[in-house]
C-alpha atoms as a PDB file:
ATOM      1  CA  MET A   1     -14.936 -27.084 -24.690  1.00  0.00           C
ATOM      2  CA  ARG A   2     -15.268 -23.651 -26.191  1.00  0.00           C
ATOM      3  CA  TRP A   3     -16.407 -20.249 -24.968  1.00  0.00           C
ATOM      4  CA  SER A   4     -17.332 -17.096 -26.822  1.00  0.00           C
ATOM      5  CA  GLY A   5     -16.893 -13.613 -25.471  1.00  0.00           C
ATOM      6  CA  TRP A   6     -20.324 -11.901 -25.272  1.00  0.00           C
ATOM      7  CA  GLY A   7     -19.149  -9.401 -27.855  1.00  0.00           C
ATOM      8  CA  GLY A   8     -18.672 -12.304 -30.251  1.00  0.00           C
ATOM      9  CA  THR A   9     -15.177 -11.241 -31.362  1.00  0.00           C
ATOM     10  CA  THR A  10     -13.200 -14.081 -29.734  1.00  0.00           C
ATOM     11  CA  VAL A  11     -13.475 -17.813 -29.120  1.00  0.00           C
ATOM     12  CA  GLU A  12     -11.542 -19.765 -26.518  1.00  0.00           C
ATOM     13  CA  THR A  13     -10.870 -23.470 -26.917  1.00  0.00           C
ATOM     14  CA  LEU A  14      -9.992 -25.340 -23.724  1.00  0.00           C
ATOM     15  CA  THR A  15      -8.513 -28.809 -23.361  1.00  0.00           C
ATOM     16  CA  LEU A  16      -8.394 -30.500 -19.952  1.00  0.00           C
ATOM     17  CA  ARG A  17      -6.131 -33.496 -19.357  1.00  0.00           C
ATOM     18  CA  ASP A  18      -6.018 -35.666 -16.250  1.00  0.00           C
ATOM     19  CA  GLU A  19      -2.352 -36.592 -15.898  1.00  0.00           C
ATOM     20  CA  GLY A  20      -2.481 -38.777 -12.792  1.00  0.00           C
ATOM     21  CA  ALA A  21      -0.702 -36.456 -10.362  1.00  0.00           C
ATOM     22  CA  GLY A  22      -2.710 -33.473 -11.533  1.00  0.00           C
ATOM     23  CA  ILE A  23      -4.671 -31.741 -14.246  1.00  0.00           C
ATOM     24  CA  THR A  24      -3.468 -29.635 -17.151  1.00  0.00           C
ATOM     25  CA  ALA A  25      -5.744 -26.973 -18.601  1.00  0.00           C
ATOM     26  CA  ASP A  26      -4.697 -25.565 -21.976  1.00  0.00           C
ATOM     27  CA  GLY A  27      -6.544 -22.632 -23.541  1.00  0.00           C
ATOM     28  CA  ARG A  28      -6.237 -20.785 -26.852  1.00  0.00           C
ATOM     29  CA  ILE A  29      -8.069 -17.568 -27.599  1.00  0.00           C
ATOM     30  CA  THR A  30      -8.542 -16.687 -31.247  1.00  0.00           C
ATOM     31  CA  PRO A  31     -10.434 -14.000 -33.150  1.00  0.00           C
ATOM     32  CA  THR A  32     -13.804 -15.273 -34.374  1.00  0.00           C
ATOM     33  CA  ASP A  33     -13.001 -14.171 -37.925  1.00  0.00           C
ATOM     34  CA  ASP A  34      -9.464 -15.645 -37.970  1.00  0.00           C
ATOM     35  CA  PRO A  35      -9.267 -18.915 -35.980  1.00  0.00           C
ATOM     36  CA  ALA A  36      -5.740 -19.585 -37.282  1.00  0.00           C
ATOM     37  CA  THR A  37      -4.407 -16.610 -35.292  1.00  0.00           C
ATOM     38  CA  THR A  38      -3.793 -17.094 -31.578  1.00  0.00           C
ATOM     39  CA  LEU A  39      -4.228 -13.960 -29.462  1.00  0.00           C
ATOM     40  CA  VAL A  40      -3.375 -15.651 -26.150  1.00  0.00           C
ATOM     41  CA  HIS A  41      -2.334 -19.208 -25.363  1.00  0.00           C
ATOM     42  CA  TRP A  42      -2.205 -20.191 -21.717  1.00  0.00           C
ATOM     43  CA  ALA A  43      -1.571 -23.392 -19.795  1.00  0.00           C
ATOM     44  CA  MET A  44      -2.227 -24.123 -16.156  1.00  0.00           C
ATOM     45  CA  ARG A  45      -1.034 -27.133 -14.198  1.00  0.00           C
ATOM     46  CA  LEU A  46      -3.141 -27.959 -11.149  1.00  0.00           C
ATOM     47  CA  ASP A  47      -2.609 -30.531  -8.434  1.00  0.00           C
ATOM     48  CA  ARG A  48      -5.312 -33.065  -7.450  1.00  0.00           C
ATOM     49  CA  GLY A  49      -6.754 -30.515  -4.997  1.00  0.00           C
ATOM     50  CA  TRP A  50      -7.352 -28.027  -7.869  1.00  0.00           C
ATOM     51  CA  ARG A  51      -4.567 -25.699  -6.670  1.00  0.00           C
ATOM     52  CA  VAL A  52      -2.637 -23.954  -9.423  1.00  0.00           C
ATOM     53  CA  ARG A  53       1.002 -25.032  -9.441  1.00  0.00           C
ATOM     54  CA  HIS A  54       2.177 -23.484 -12.749  1.00  0.00           C
ATOM     55  CA  LEU A  55       0.752 -20.802 -15.019  1.00  0.00           C
ATOM     56  CA  LEU A  56       2.207 -20.151 -18.461  1.00  0.00           C
ATOM     57  CA  VAL A  57       0.992 -17.370 -20.768  1.00  0.00           C
ATOM     58  CA  PHE A  58       2.061 -17.034 -24.401  1.00  0.00           C
ATOM     59  CA  THR A  59       1.083 -13.990 -26.462  1.00  0.00           C
ATOM     60  CA  SER A  60       2.279 -15.346 -29.793  1.00  0.00           C
ATOM     61  CA  ASP A  61       2.808 -18.677 -31.515  1.00  0.00           C
ATOM     62  CA  ASP A  62       6.396 -17.893 -32.541  1.00  0.00           C
ATOM     63  CA  GLY A  63       8.219 -19.506 -29.627  1.00  0.00           C
ATOM     64  CA  ASP A  64       8.149 -22.325 -27.135  1.00  0.00           C
ATOM     65  CA  GLN A  65       9.049 -20.113 -24.161  1.00  0.00           C
ATOM     66  CA  PRO A  66       6.156 -18.448 -22.344  1.00  0.00           C
ATOM     67  CA  ASP A  67       5.990 -14.679 -21.981  1.00  0.00           C
ATOM     68  CA  LEU A  68       4.921 -15.160 -18.349  1.00  0.00           C
ATOM     69  CA  TRP A  69       5.591 -18.283 -16.285  1.00  0.00           C
ATOM     70  CA  LEU A  70       4.712 -18.402 -12.595  1.00  0.00           C
ATOM     71  CA  ALA A  71       5.173 -21.332 -10.235  1.00  0.00           C
ATOM     72  CA  HIS A  72       3.401 -21.885  -6.922  1.00  0.00           C
ATOM     73  CA  ASP A  73       4.656 -24.116  -4.098  1.00  0.00           C
ATOM     74  CA  GLY A  74       1.134 -25.089  -2.977  1.00  0.00           C
ATOM     75  CA  GLU A  75       1.504 -23.178   0.291  1.00  0.00           C
ATOM     76  CA  GLY A  76       1.258 -19.556  -0.901  1.00  0.00           C
ATOM     77  CA  SER A  77       4.707 -18.692  -2.304  1.00  0.00           C
ATOM     78  CA  TRP A  78       5.108 -17.720  -5.970  1.00  0.00           C
ATOM     79  CA  ARG A  79       8.107 -17.182  -8.204  1.00  0.00           C
ATOM     80  CA  HIS A  80       8.956 -16.639 -11.826  1.00  0.00           C
ATOM     81  CA  VAL A  81      10.172 -19.999 -13.076  1.00  0.00           C
ATOM     82  CA  HIS A  82      13.321 -18.511 -14.619  1.00  0.00           C
ATOM     83  CA  GLY A  83      13.653 -15.630 -12.221  1.00  0.00           C
ATOM     84  CA  ALA A  84      12.977 -14.079  -8.897  1.00  0.00           C
ATOM     85  CA  ASP A  85      10.618 -14.884  -6.065  1.00  0.00           C
ATOM     86  CA  ARG A  86       7.374 -12.880  -6.015  1.00  0.00           C
ATOM     87  CA  PRO A  87       6.941 -11.946  -2.331  1.00  0.00           C
ATOM     88  CA  ASP A  88       4.153  -9.528  -3.343  1.00  0.00           C
ATOM     89  CA  LEU A  89       2.046 -12.606  -4.243  1.00  0.00           C
ATOM     90  CA  ALA A  90       2.707 -14.424  -0.938  1.00  0.00           C
ATOM     91  CA  GLY A  91      -0.409 -15.975   0.534  1.00  0.00           C
ATOM     92  CA  CYS A  92      -2.289 -16.111  -2.766  1.00  0.00           C
ATOM     93  CA  LEU A  93      -3.541 -19.627  -3.440  1.00  0.00           C
ATOM     94  CA  ASP A  94      -5.671 -19.015  -6.530  1.00  0.00           C
ATOM     95  CA  VAL A  95      -5.331 -17.374  -9.932  1.00  0.00           C
ATOM     96  CA  ASP A  96      -7.658 -14.966 -11.709  1.00  0.00           C
ATOM     97  CA  LEU A  97      -6.506 -15.010 -15.352  1.00  0.00           C
ATOM     98  CA  THR A  98      -8.417 -12.203 -17.062  1.00  0.00           C
ATOM     99  CA  CYS A  99      -8.720 -13.795 -20.489  1.00  0.00           C
ATOM    100  CA  THR A 100     -10.551 -17.014 -19.548  1.00  0.00           C
ATOM    101  CA  PRO A 101     -13.626 -18.135 -17.619  1.00  0.00           C
ATOM    102  CA  PHE A 102     -11.793 -21.338 -16.680  1.00  0.00           C
ATOM    103  CA  THR A 103     -10.149 -19.760 -13.609  1.00  0.00           C
ATOM    104  CA  GLU A 104     -13.585 -19.775 -11.953  1.00  0.00           C
ATOM    105  CA  THR A 105     -13.551 -23.611 -12.046  1.00  0.00           C
ATOM    106  CA  PRO A 106     -10.666 -24.392  -9.634  1.00  0.00           C
ATOM    107  CA  LEU A 107     -12.260 -22.096  -7.052  1.00  0.00           C
ATOM    108  CA  ALA A 108     -15.640 -23.813  -7.301  1.00  0.00           C
ATOM    109  CA  ARG A 109     -14.007 -27.264  -7.277  1.00  0.00           C
ATOM    110  CA  ARG A 110     -11.612 -26.561  -4.399  1.00  0.00           C
ATOM    111  CA  LEU A 111     -13.988 -24.831  -1.991  1.00  0.00           C
ATOM    112  CA  ASP A 112     -16.632 -26.833  -0.208  1.00  0.00           C
ATOM    113  CA  LEU A 113     -19.218 -24.083   0.215  1.00  0.00           C
ATOM    114  CA  GLY A 114     -22.903 -24.636   0.907  1.00  0.00           C
ATOM    115  CA  VAL A 115     -25.562 -22.537  -0.794  1.00  0.00           C
ATOM    116  CA  GLY A 116     -25.486 -19.067   0.811  1.00  0.00           C
ATOM    117  CA  ASP A 117     -21.926 -19.488   2.132  1.00  0.00           C
ATOM    118  CA  HIS A 118     -18.994 -17.362   0.978  1.00  0.00           C
ATOM    119  CA  ALA A 119     -15.211 -17.269   1.234  1.00  0.00           C
ATOM    120  CA  GLU A 120     -12.736 -14.428   0.849  1.00  0.00           C
ATOM    121  CA  LEU A 121      -9.641 -15.386  -1.092  1.00  0.00           C
ATOM    122  CA  ALA A 122      -6.228 -13.952  -1.869  1.00  0.00           C
ATOM    123  CA  VAL A 123      -5.658 -14.405  -5.596  1.00  0.00           C
ATOM    124  CA  VAL A 124      -2.989 -13.694  -8.176  1.00  0.00           C
ATOM    125  CA  HIS A 125      -4.661 -11.386 -10.697  1.00  0.00           C
ATOM    126  CA  VAL A 126      -3.015 -11.957 -14.094  1.00  0.00           C
ATOM    127  CA  ASP A 127      -3.590  -9.553 -16.964  1.00  0.00           C
ATOM    128  CA  ALA A 128      -2.797 -11.699 -20.013  1.00  0.00           C
ATOM    129  CA  VAL A 129      -2.459  -8.701 -22.329  1.00  0.00           C
ATOM    130  CA  ALA A 130      -0.129  -6.627 -20.139  1.00  0.00           C
ATOM    131  CA  LEU A 131       1.608  -9.790 -18.814  1.00  0.00           C
ATOM    132  CA  GLU A 132       1.332  -8.487 -15.268  1.00  0.00           C
ATOM    133  CA  ALA A 133       0.613 -10.418 -12.090  1.00  0.00           C
ATOM    134  CA  SER A 134      -0.549  -8.665  -8.929  1.00  0.00           C
ATOM    135  CA  PRO A 135      -2.198  -9.678  -5.652  1.00  0.00           C
ATOM    136  CA  GLY A 136      -5.942  -9.270  -5.281  1.00  0.00           C
ATOM    137  CA  ARG A 137      -8.845 -10.195  -3.018  1.00  0.00           C
ATOM    138  CA  ARG A 138     -11.999 -11.971  -4.159  1.00  0.00           C
ATOM    139  CA  ARG A 139     -15.201 -13.026  -2.476  1.00  0.00           C
ATOM    140  CA  LEU A 140     -16.781 -16.210  -3.783  1.00  0.00           C
ATOM    141  CA  THR A 141     -20.416 -16.818  -2.806  1.00  0.00           C
ATOM    142  CA  ARG A 142     -22.388 -19.922  -3.677  1.00  0.00           C
ATOM    143  CA  LEU A 143     -25.811 -18.630  -4.717  1.00  0.00           C
ATOM    144  CA  ALA A 144     -27.313 -21.975  -5.793  1.00  0.00           C
ATOM    145  CA  PRO A 145     -25.982 -25.500  -6.422  1.00  0.00           C
ATOM    146  CA  SER A 146     -24.715 -24.449  -9.879  1.00  0.00           C
ATOM    147  CA  ARG A 147     -24.410 -20.661  -9.507  1.00  0.00           C
ATOM    148  CA  TRP A 148     -21.596 -18.638  -7.922  1.00  0.00           C
ATOM    149  CA  ARG A 149     -20.906 -14.922  -7.518  1.00  0.00           C
ATOM    150  CA  HIS A 150     -17.318 -13.764  -7.889  1.00  0.00           C
ATOM    151  CA  GLN A 151     -16.581 -10.286  -6.569  1.00  0.00           C
ATOM    152  CA  ASN A 152     -13.397  -8.241  -6.798  1.00  0.00           C
ATOM    153  CA  LEU A 153     -13.122  -6.754  -3.293  1.00  0.00           C
ATOM    154  CA  ALA A 154     -10.929  -3.851  -4.433  1.00  0.00           C
ATOM    155  CA  THR A 155     -13.275  -2.583  -7.148  1.00  0.00           C
ATOM    156  CA  GLY A 156     -16.626  -4.091  -6.146  1.00  0.00           C
ATOM    157  CA  TRP A 157     -17.074  -5.540  -9.634  1.00  0.00           C
ATOM    158  CA  ALA A 158     -19.009  -8.809  -9.488  1.00  0.00           C
ATOM    159  CA  VAL A 159     -20.155 -11.478 -11.919  1.00  0.00           C
ATOM    160  CA  ASP A 160     -22.572 -14.360 -11.493  1.00  0.00           C
ATOM    161  CA  VAL A 161     -21.281 -17.601 -12.954  1.00  0.00           C
ATOM    162  CA  ASP A 162     -23.352 -20.649 -13.905  1.00  0.00           C
ATOM    163  CA  VAL A 163     -21.444 -23.943 -13.948  1.00  0.00           C
ATOM    164  CA  ASP A 164     -22.161 -27.506 -15.033  1.00  0.00           C
ATOM    165  CA  ASP A 165     -21.973 -30.555 -12.747  1.00  0.00           C
ATOM    166  CA  ASP A 166     -18.151 -30.579 -13.080  1.00  0.00           C
ATOM    167  CA  GLY A 167     -17.807 -26.912 -12.072  1.00  0.00           C
ATOM    168  CA  LEU A 168     -16.987 -25.813 -15.632  1.00  0.00           C
ATOM    169  CA  VAL A 169     -18.403 -22.447 -16.649  1.00  0.00           C
ATOM    170  CA  LEU A 170     -21.538 -22.387 -18.795  1.00  0.00           C
ATOM    171  CA  ASP A 171     -22.208 -18.651 -18.545  1.00  0.00           C
ATOM    172  CA  GLU A 172     -20.070 -15.927 -16.999  1.00  0.00           C
ATOM    173  CA  GLY A 173     -22.737 -13.190 -16.799  1.00  0.00           C
ATOM    174  CA  GLY A 174     -22.168 -10.806 -19.681  1.00  0.00           C
ATOM    175  CA  VAL A 175     -18.507 -11.806 -20.103  1.00  0.00           C
ATOM    176  CA  SER A 176     -18.485 -15.198 -21.819  1.00  0.00           C
ATOM    177  CA  ARG A 177     -20.715 -18.169 -22.554  1.00  0.00           C
ATOM    178  CA  ARG A 178     -19.996 -21.785 -23.429  1.00  0.00           C
ATOM    179  CA  LEU A 179     -20.569 -22.819 -27.013  1.00  0.00           C
ATOM    180  CA  ALA A 180     -22.045 -26.116 -28.136  1.00  0.00           C
ATOM    181  CA  ASP A 181     -19.547 -28.841 -28.961  1.00  0.00           C
ATOM    182  CA  PRO A 182     -19.089 -28.743 -32.761  1.00  0.00           C
ATOM    183  CA  ALA A 183     -18.872 -32.546 -32.816  1.00  0.00           C
ATOM    184  CA  GLY A 184     -22.102 -33.117 -30.991  1.00  0.00           C
END
């Protein structure tokens, strides 16, 4: 699937693969006017419960090693794959990757919220441009069967997100929107 930023300057192409023990999400963000140039390439490995286990972020296509690679033990502990533990991220179960609407999907898939219910979550906020990961708090509210509100509890910023029947983002209010499949 593909998303466009509301400004129309970028397109993200996402591939999801079911790999038996889990799911791999692979996204590439390119400028609209130069689809051969990758601005950010990211990959996320999730377990069957839609919990992020690995996050890799590449900011160029000139190497096979990620610029940022975090691993999660499934219980709340994070570490750099080739480096130190990240005790500052302890307790965070979810990821908010700034460059993609996809990170809304694991939250909607993992949480069993009824319409009108909400949950407060500890998340790893990842700035894909600065390659920084920091802890954050989010409130996720289910507004309707296919509509969620995501709110950053530190800043108050909120966005309403419409999803399809699989929990994949159709419209991330003023941030991004899903594009029609070019093949269909």
